[in-house]
CSV table of C-alpha atoms in Angstrom, one decimal:
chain,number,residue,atom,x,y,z
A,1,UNK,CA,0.0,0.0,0.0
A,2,UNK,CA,1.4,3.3,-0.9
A,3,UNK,CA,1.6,6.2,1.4
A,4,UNK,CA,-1.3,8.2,-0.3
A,5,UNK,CA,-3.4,4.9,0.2
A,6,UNK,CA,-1.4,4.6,3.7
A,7,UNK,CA,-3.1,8.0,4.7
A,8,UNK,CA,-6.6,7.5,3.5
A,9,UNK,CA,-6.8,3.8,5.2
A,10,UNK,CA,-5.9,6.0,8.7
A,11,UNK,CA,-8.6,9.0,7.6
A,12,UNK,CA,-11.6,6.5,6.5
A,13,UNK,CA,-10.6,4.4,10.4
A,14,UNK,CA,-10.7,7.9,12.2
A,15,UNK,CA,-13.8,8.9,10.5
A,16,UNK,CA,-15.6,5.5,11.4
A,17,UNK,CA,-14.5,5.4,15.2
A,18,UNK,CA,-15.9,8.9,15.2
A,19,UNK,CA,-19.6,7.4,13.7
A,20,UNK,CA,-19.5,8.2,10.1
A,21,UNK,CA,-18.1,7.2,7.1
A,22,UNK,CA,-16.0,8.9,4.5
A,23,UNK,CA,-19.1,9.9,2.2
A,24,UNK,CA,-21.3,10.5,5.2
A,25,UNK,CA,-23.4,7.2,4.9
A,26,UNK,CA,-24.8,5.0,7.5
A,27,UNK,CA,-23.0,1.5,7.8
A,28,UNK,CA,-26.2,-0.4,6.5
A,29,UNK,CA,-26.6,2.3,3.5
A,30,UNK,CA,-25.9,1.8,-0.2
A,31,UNK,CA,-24.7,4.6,-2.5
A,32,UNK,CA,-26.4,5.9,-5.7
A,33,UNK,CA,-27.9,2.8,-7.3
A,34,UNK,CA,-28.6,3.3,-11.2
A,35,UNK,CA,-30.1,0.8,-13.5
A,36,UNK,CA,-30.0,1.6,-17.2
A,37,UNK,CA,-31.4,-1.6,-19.5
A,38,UNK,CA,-31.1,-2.0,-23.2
A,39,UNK,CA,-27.7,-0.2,-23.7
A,40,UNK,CA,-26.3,-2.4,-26.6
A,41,UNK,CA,-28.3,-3.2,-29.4
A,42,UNK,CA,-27.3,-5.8,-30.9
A,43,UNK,CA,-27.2,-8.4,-27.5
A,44,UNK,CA,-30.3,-9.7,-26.5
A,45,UNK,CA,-30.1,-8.6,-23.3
A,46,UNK,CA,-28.2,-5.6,-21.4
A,47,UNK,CA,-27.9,-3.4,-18.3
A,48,UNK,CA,-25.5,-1.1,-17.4
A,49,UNK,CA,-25.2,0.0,-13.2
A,50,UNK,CA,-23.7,2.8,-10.8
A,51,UNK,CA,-23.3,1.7,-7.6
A,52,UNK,CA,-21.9,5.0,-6.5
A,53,UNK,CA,-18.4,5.3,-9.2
A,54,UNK,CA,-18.5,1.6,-9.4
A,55,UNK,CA,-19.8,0.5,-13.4
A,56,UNK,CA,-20.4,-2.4,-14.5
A,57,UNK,CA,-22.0,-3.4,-18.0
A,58,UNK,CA,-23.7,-6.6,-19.0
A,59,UNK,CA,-24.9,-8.6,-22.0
A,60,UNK,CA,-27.2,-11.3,-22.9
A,61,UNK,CA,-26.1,-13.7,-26.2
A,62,UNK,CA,-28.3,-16.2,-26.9
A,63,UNK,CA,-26.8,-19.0,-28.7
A,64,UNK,CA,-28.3,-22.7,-30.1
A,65,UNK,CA,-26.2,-25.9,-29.1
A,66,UNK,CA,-26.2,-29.3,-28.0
A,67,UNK,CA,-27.4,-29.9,-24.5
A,68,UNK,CA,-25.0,-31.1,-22.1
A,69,UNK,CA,-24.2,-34.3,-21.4
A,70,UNK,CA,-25.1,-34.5,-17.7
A,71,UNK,CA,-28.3,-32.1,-18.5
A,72,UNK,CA,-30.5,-33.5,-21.4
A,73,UNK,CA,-33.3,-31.2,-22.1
A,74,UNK,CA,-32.0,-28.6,-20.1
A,75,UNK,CA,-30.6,-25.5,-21.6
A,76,UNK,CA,-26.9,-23.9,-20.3
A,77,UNK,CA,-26.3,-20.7,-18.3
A,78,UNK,CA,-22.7,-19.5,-18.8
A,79,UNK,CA,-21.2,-16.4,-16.6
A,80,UNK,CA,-18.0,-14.4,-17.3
A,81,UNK,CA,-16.5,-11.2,-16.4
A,82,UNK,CA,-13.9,-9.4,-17.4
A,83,UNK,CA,-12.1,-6.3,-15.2
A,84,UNK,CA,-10.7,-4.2,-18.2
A,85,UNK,CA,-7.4,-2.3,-17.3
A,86,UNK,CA,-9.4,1.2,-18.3
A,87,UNK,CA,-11.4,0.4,-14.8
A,88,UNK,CA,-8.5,0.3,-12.3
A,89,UNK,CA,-4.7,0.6,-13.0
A,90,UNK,CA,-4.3,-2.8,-11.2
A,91,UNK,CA,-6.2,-4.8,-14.1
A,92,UNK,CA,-4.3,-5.9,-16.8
A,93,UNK,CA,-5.2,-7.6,-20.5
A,94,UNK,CA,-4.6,-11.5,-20.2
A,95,UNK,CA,-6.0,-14.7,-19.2
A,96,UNK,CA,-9.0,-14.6,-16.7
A,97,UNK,CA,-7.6,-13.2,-13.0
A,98,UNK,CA,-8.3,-15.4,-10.1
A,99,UNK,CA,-10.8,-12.1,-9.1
A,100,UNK,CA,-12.5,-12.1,-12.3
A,101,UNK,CA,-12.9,-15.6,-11.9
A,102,UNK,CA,-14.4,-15.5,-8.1
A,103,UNK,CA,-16.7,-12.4,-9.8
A,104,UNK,CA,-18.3,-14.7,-12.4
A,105,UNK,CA,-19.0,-17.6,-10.0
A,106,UNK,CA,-20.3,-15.5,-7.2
A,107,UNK,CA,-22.5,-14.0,-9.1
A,108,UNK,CA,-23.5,-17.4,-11.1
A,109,UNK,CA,-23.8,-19.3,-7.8
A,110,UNK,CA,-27.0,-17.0,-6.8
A,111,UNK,CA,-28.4,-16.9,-10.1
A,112,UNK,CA,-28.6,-20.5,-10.6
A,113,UNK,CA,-29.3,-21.3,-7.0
A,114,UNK,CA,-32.2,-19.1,-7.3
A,115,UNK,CA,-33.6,-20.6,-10.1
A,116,UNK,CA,-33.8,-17.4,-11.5
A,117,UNK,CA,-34.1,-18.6,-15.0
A,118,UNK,CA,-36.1,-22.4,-15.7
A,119,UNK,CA,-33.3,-23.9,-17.8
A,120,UNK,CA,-35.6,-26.7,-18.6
A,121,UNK,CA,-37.9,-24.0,-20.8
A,122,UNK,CA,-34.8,-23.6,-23.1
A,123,UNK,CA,-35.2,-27.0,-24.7
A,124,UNK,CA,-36.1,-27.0,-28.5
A,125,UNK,CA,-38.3,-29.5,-30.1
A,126,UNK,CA,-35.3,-30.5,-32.3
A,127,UNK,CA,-33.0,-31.6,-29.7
A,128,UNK,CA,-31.5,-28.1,-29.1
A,129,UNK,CA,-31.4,-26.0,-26.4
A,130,UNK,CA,-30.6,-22.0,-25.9
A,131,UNK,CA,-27.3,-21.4,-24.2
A,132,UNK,CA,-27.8,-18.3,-22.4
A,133,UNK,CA,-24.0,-16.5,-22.0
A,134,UNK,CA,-24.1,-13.5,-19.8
A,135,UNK,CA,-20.5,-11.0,-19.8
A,136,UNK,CA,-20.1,-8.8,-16.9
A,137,UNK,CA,-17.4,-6.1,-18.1
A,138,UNK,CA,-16.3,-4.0,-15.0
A,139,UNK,CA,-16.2,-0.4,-16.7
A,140,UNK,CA,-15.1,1.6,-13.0
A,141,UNK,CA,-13.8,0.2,-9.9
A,142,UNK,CA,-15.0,2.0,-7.1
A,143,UNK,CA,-15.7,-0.6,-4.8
A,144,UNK,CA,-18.3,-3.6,-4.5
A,145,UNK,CA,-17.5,-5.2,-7.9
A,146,UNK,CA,-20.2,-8.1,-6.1
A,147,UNK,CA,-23.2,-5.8,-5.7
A,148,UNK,CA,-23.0,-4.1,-8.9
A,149,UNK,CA,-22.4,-7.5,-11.2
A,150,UNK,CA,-25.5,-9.3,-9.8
A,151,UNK,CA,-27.4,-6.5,-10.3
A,152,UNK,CA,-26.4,-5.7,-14.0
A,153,UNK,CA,-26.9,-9.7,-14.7
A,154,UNK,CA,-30.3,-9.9,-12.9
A,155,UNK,CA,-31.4,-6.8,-14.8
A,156,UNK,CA,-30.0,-8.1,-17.9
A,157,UNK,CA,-31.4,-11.4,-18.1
A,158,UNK,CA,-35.0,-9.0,-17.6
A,159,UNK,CA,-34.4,-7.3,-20.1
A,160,UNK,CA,-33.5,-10.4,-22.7
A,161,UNK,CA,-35.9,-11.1,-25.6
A,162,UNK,CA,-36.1,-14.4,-27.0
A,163,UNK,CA,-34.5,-14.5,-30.9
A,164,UNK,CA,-36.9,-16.5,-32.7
A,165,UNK,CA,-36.5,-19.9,-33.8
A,166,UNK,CA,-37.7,-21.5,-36.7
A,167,UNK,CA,-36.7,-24.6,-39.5
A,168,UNK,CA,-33.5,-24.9,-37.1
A,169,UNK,CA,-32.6,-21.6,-37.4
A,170,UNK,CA,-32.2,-18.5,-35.7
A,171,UNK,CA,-33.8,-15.3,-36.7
A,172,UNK,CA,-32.2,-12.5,-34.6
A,173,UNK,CA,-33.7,-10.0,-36.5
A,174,UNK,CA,-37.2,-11.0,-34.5
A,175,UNK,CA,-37.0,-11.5,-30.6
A,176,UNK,CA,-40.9,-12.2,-30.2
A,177,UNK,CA,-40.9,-12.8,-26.6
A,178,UNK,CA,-39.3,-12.5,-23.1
A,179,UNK,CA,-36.8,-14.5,-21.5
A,180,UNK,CA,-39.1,-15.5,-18.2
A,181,UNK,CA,-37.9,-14.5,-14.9
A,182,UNK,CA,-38.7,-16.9,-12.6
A,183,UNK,CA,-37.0,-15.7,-9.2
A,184,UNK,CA,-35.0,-12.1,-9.0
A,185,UNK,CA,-32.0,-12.8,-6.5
A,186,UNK,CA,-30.0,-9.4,-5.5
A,187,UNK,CA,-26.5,-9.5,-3.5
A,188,UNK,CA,-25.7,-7.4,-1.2
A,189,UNK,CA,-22.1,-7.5,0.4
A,190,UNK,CA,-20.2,-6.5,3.7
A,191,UNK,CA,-17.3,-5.7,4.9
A,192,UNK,CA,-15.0,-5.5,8.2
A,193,UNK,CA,-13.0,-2.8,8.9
A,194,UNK,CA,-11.5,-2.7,12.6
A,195,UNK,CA,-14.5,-3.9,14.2
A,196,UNK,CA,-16.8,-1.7,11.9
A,197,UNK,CA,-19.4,-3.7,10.0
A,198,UNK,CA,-20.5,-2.2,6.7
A,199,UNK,CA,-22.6,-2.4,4.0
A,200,UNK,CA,-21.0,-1.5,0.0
A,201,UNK,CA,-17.8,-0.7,0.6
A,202,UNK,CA,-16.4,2.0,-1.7
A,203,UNK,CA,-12.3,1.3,-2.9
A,204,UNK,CA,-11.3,3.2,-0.1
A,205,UNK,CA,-13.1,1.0,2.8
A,206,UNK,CA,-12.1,-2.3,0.2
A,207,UNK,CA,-8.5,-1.2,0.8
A,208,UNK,CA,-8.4,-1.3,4.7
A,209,UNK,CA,-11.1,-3.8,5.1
A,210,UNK,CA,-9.7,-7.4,7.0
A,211,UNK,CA,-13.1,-9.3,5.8
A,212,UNK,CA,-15.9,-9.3,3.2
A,213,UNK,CA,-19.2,-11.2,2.7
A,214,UNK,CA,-21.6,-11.5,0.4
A,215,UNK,CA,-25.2,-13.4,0.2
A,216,UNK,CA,-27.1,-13.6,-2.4
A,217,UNK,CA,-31.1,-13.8,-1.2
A,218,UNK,CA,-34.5,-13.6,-2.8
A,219,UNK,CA,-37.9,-13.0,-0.9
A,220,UNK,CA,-37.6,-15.8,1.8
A,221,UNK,CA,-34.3,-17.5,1.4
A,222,UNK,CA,-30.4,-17.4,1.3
A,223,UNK,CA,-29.3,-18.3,-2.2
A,224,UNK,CA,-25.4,-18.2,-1.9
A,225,UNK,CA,-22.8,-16.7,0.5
A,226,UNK,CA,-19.0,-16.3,-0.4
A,227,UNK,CA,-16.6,-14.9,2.1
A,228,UNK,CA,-13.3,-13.2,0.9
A,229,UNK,CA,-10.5,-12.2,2.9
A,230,UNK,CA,-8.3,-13.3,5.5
A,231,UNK,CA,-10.3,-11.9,8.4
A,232,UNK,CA,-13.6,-13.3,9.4
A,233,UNK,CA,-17.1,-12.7,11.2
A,234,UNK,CA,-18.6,-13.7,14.4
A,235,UNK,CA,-21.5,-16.2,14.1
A,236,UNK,CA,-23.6,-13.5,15.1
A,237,UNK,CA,-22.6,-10.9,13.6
A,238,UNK,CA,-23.4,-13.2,10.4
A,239,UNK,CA,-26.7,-13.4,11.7
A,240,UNK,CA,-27.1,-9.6,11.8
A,241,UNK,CA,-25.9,-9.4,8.3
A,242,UNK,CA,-28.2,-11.8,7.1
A,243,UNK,CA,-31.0,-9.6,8.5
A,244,UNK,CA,-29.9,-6.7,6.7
A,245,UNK,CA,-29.4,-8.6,4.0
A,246,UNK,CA,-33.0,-9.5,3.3
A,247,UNK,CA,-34.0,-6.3,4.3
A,248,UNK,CA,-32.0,-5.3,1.4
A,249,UNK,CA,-33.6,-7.1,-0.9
A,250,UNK,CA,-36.5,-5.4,-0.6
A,251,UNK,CA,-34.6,-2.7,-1.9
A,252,UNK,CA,-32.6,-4.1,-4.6
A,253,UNK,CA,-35.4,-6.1,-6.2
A,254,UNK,CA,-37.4,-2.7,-6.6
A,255,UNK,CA,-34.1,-1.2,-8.5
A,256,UNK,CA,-34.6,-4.3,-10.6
A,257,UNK,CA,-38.5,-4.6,-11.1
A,258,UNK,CA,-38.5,-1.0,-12.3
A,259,UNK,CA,-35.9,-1.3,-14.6
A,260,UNK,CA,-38.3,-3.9,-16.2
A,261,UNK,CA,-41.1,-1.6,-16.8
């Protein structure tokens, strides 16, 4: 850590033994959230949201292929996510990073948990089923990659219409129906700094933080949970997070549901 990043690590502590945080929010408080669907026109699907500076686009392909082996008449749900170098000076071009990686499956894990999509409705009559392949791209670290990928996938996959399908063929010229939404899952991650518990971290707070944990729920039930860090959580402090959590939700899935509109 360098001694800019030394010397905002001992600012963003001072501020939150003293009750507040560096952008004056509560601990359980997001910042700005902004959903914006049906940014790229030629994916099927696409989102782009602000958390606060945090950006993060995604997109929907649709693509036609052989069931797998293990999952006969059930179509495929694929996640990846790239953190371009134009987003933070630390990511570089190359083969997936071990954080990209934990990005995609994090944010997978809750999807598919969820049953947020019914992979069995993507059979086709012919054999065939729809691969659905969803790329997060992280446009602007600011902190809480987590938060901001599940939502742009979540919001995404609502806003992806079906390319039609016909004589073995696709015609993406004519999306004549929605992909169906069965279950909207949201994320909502914490952090530890000292003994500080707090909800989306920005980069600052991510830089000093010992722990992190995030849990994917819907309406009534915990979906997925990855921890991250060295540091770790009391069993009831996990509790308490959980709480606030699906309070959360609540929240999250609104940001979601009117984005659909």
């Amino acid at each position: 850590m360098d001694i800019i990043s030394t010397l905002m690590g001992g600012y963003v502590k001072d501020m939150l033994e003293k009750g507040g945080r560096l952008d004056s929010r509560k601990p359980y408080e997001f910042r700005d959230i902004k959903v914006e669907t049906g940014v790229i026109d030629h994916a099927e699907g696409s989102a782009q949201v602000d958390i606060g500076t945090t950006k993060v686009l995604a997109g929907v392909k649709l693509m036609v292929e052989d069931p797998m082996a293990d999952t006969p008449g059930q179509g495929n749900l694929m996640m990846n996510a790239e953190l371009l170098p134009l987003a933070y000076a630390d990511y570089e071009t190359g083969p997936p990073s071990p954080e990209s990686i934990e990005l995609a499956r994090v944010v997978d894990r809750g999807i598919r948990a969820g049953n947020s999509v019914d992979l069995l409705s993507l059979a086709l009559e012919d054999g065939k089923v729809w691969s659905i392949f969803v790329d997060l791209y992280v446009l602007n670290y600011g902190g809480n990659l987590f938060d901001a990928s599940g939502l742009a996938a979540m919001a995404a996959l609502a806003n992806t219409r079906m390319p039609k399908y016909e004589n073995s063929a696709v015609v993406r010229e004519e999306r004549d129906k929605k992909l169906k939404i069965d279950n909207i899952v949201t994320y909502t991650t914490f952090g530890k700094v000292s003994d500080h518990l707090l909800l989306d971290m920005n980069i600052n707070e991510e830089d000093i933080a010992s722990a992190r944990l995030t849990i994917a729920t819907d309406d009534s039930q915990i979906r997925a949970m990855q921890k991250g860090m060295n540091g770790s959580f009391s069993a009831k402090e996990v509790e308490e997070l959980i709480d606030i959590s699906f309070e959360k939700h609540k929240e999250l899935k609104g940001v979601i549901e009117k984005s659909m509109e």
